[in-house]
């Protein structure tokens, strides 16, 4: 989700920040380009020039937040270049800690529980892209570790971790530290038992 020049990004950023605050406070249905322009202190034309349509705004908001989560994952892996289990632990914990106070995540959580039905279709169309992007980043990171797993087994592990963490982002059932401990334990068990044969239905 890149391709925006630094100069363009700097003009978009305050508008996106205001849109996230408005969505969290008033719901996605209440976000209009006119209200957004007023609250961001820019003209309506500037909002259209910088962002485009309301669907483009939703994409920009999700891309902005995704970058923050990917940065947290990268930092966690950088802290543990020789220990994949610890890297997974810290990445899970840090992502869930970041999600806890995240305004957009709160808005998404309320939308998925029926409070803001207009936001749900936009999230649904983005879900596949978001998952693909996160899994690609994780695959590139995990590739640098010696796991003893085949490519298909690594894909299964990454898919399981990604989907589980995303479900906890939207609807947490424990503390970030507790969830991180559980997933790190699961990863350690998988990594202790390197796959001796390929997946059955590959």
C-alpha positions as CSV (number, residue, x, y, z in Angstrom):
1,X,0.0,0.0,0.0
2,X,2.7,2.5,-0.9
3,X,3.4,4.7,-3.9
4,X,2.6,8.1,-2.3
5,X,5.4,10.7,-2.3
6,X,6.6,12.1,1.0
7,X,5.2,15.6,0.1
8,X,1.8,14.1,-0.8
9,X,1.8,11.9,2.3
10,X,2.4,15.0,4.6
11,X,-0.7,16.7,3.1
12,X,-2.8,13.5,3.5
13,X,-1.7,12.6,7.0
14,X,-3.6,15.3,9.0
15,X,-6.8,14.6,7.0
16,X,-6.5,10.8,7.6
17,X,-5.9,11.4,11.4
18,X,-9.0,13.5,11.6
19,X,-11.0,10.9,9.6
20,X,-9.9,8.2,12.1
21,X,-10.9,10.3,15.1
22,X,-14.3,11.1,13.5
23,X,-15.0,7.5,12.7
24,X,-14.1,6.4,16.2
25,X,-16.2,9.2,17.8
26,X,-19.3,9.4,15.4
27,X,-19.2,6.3,13.2
28,X,-18.3,5.9,9.6
29,X,-21.7,7.0,8.3
30,X,-21.2,10.4,9.9
31,X,-17.9,11.0,8.1
32,X,-18.5,13.3,5.1
33,X,-16.0,15.2,3.0
34,X,-17.5,18.5,4.1
35,X,-17.3,17.7,7.8
36,X,-13.8,16.3,7.3
37,X,-12.7,19.4,5.6
38,X,-14.1,21.6,8.4
39,X,-12.5,19.6,11.2
40,X,-9.1,19.2,9.4
41,X,-9.1,23.0,8.7
42,X,-8.8,22.6,4.9
43,X,-11.1,23.2,2.0
44,X,-13.4,20.5,0.7
45,X,-11.4,20.6,-2.6
46,X,-8.2,19.9,-0.7
47,X,-9.8,16.8,0.8
48,X,-10.9,15.6,-2.7
49,X,-7.4,16.4,-4.2
50,X,-5.5,14.6,-1.4
51,X,-7.9,11.7,-0.8
52,X,-10.4,11.3,-3.5
53,X,-13.6,9.4,-2.8
54,X,-14.9,8.2,0.6
55,X,-13.9,4.6,-0.3
56,X,-10.4,5.9,-1.1
57,X,-10.5,7.5,2.4
58,X,-11.3,4.2,4.0
59,X,-8.4,2.6,2.1
60,X,-6.0,5.4,3.2
61,X,-7.1,5.0,6.8
62,X,-6.5,1.3,6.8
63,X,-3.2,1.6,5.0
64,X,-2.0,4.3,7.5
65,X,-2.8,2.0,10.4
66,X,-1.4,-1.1,8.7
67,X,1.9,0.7,8.4
68,X,2.0,1.2,12.1
69,X,1.3,-2.4,12.8
70,X,3.9,-3.6,10.3
71,X,6.5,-1.3,11.9
72,X,5.7,-2.8,15.3
73,X,6.2,-6.3,13.8
74,X,9.5,-5.4,12.2
75,X,10.8,-3.8,15.4
76,X,10.0,-7.0,17.3
77,X,11.7,-9.2,14.8
78,X,14.8,-6.9,14.8
79,X,15.1,-7.4,18.6
80,X,15.4,-11.2,18.2
81,X,17.4,-11.9,15.0
82,X,18.4,-15.4,16.3
83,X,15.3,-16.5,18.2
84,X,12.1,-16.9,16.1
85,X,9.9,-17.8,19.1
86,X,10.9,-14.7,21.0
87,X,10.3,-12.6,17.9
88,X,6.8,-14.1,17.5
89,X,6.1,-13.4,21.2
90,X,7.1,-9.8,21.0
91,X,5.4,-9.2,17.7
92,X,2.1,-10.6,18.9
93,X,2.3,-8.7,22.2
94,X,3.3,-5.4,20.6
95,X,0.6,-5.6,17.9
96,X,-2.1,-6.3,20.5
97,X,-0.8,-3.5,22.8
98,X,-0.9,-1.1,19.8
99,X,-4.4,-2.3,18.9
100,X,-5.7,-1.7,22.5
101,X,-5.6,2.1,22.3
102,X,-6.2,2.3,18.5
103,X,-9.1,4.5,17.5
104,X,-9.7,2.9,14.1
105,X,-9.5,-0.6,15.6
106,X,-12.2,0.5,18.1
107,X,-14.4,1.7,15.3
108,X,-13.9,-1.5,13.3
109,X,-14.7,-3.6,16.4
110,X,-18.0,-1.7,16.9
111,X,-18.8,-1.9,13.2
112,X,-18.3,-5.7,13.2
113,X,-20.7,-5.9,16.1
114,X,-23.5,-4.1,14.2
115,X,-22.9,-0.5,15.3
116,X,-21.8,0.9,12.0
117,X,-23.0,-1.3,9.1
118,X,-21.7,1.1,6.4
119,X,-18.1,0.3,7.4
120,X,-18.4,-3.5,7.2
121,X,-18.5,-3.9,3.4
122,X,-15.4,-1.7,3.0
123,X,-13.5,-3.8,5.7
124,X,-14.6,-7.0,4.0
125,X,-13.2,-6.0,0.6
126,X,-9.9,-4.9,2.3
127,X,-9.5,-8.0,4.5
128,X,-7.9,-10.2,1.8
129,X,-5.4,-7.5,0.8
130,X,-4.6,-6.8,4.5
131,X,-4.0,-10.5,5.2
132,X,-1.9,-11.0,2.1
133,X,0.3,-8.0,2.9
134,X,0.9,-9.0,6.6
135,X,1.6,-12.6,5.6
136,X,4.1,-11.5,2.9
137,X,6.0,-9.4,5.5
138,X,6.0,-12.2,8.0
139,X,7.1,-14.8,5.4
140,X,10.1,-12.5,4.4
141,X,11.0,-12.2,8.1
142,X,10.6,-15.9,9.0
143,X,12.7,-16.9,5.9
144,X,15.8,-15.4,7.7
145,X,15.5,-18.0,10.5
146,X,16.5,-21.7,10.5
147,X,13.2,-23.4,11.2
148,X,13.5,-27.0,9.9
149,X,10.1,-26.5,8.3
150,X,9.2,-26.8,4.6
151,X,7.8,-23.9,2.8
152,X,4.2,-25.2,3.1
153,X,4.5,-25.7,6.8
154,X,5.9,-22.2,7.3
155,X,2.8,-20.9,5.3
156,X,0.5,-22.8,7.6
157,X,2.2,-21.4,10.7
158,X,2.1,-17.8,9.4
159,X,-1.5,-18.1,8.4
160,X,-2.5,-19.5,11.8
161,X,-0.6,-16.8,13.7
162,X,-1.9,-13.9,11.4
163,X,-5.6,-14.9,11.6
164,X,-5.5,-15.6,15.3
165,X,-3.8,-12.2,16.1
166,X,-6.3,-10.3,13.8
167,X,-9.2,-11.9,15.6
168,X,-7.7,-10.8,18.9
169,X,-7.2,-7.3,17.5
170,X,-10.9,-7.0,16.8
171,X,-12.2,-9.0,19.8
172,X,-9.5,-9.7,22.4
173,X,-10.2,-12.5,24.9
174,X,-7.1,-12.0,27.1
175,X,-4.2,-9.7,27.7
176,X,-1.7,-8.9,25.0
177,X,1.0,-10.6,27.1
178,X,-1.2,-13.7,27.7
179,X,-2.1,-14.1,24.1
180,X,1.6,-13.6,23.1
181,X,2.7,-16.3,25.6
182,X,0.1,-18.8,24.2
183,X,1.1,-18.2,20.5
184,X,4.8,-18.3,21.3
185,X,4.3,-21.6,23.1
186,X,2.4,-23.0,20.1
187,X,5.2,-21.8,17.7
188,X,7.8,-23.4,19.9
189,X,6.1,-26.7,19.8
190,X,5.8,-26.6,16.0
191,X,9.4,-25.5,15.6
192,X,10.6,-28.3,18.0
193,X,9.1,-30.9,15.7
194,X,10.4,-30.2,12.2
195,X,8.1,-31.6,9.5
196,X,9.4,-34.9,8.2
197,X,6.9,-35.1,5.3
198,X,5.0,-32.7,3.2
199,X,1.4,-31.7,3.9
200,X,-1.1,-34.4,3.0
201,X,-3.2,-32.4,0.6
202,X,-0.6,-30.0,-0.8
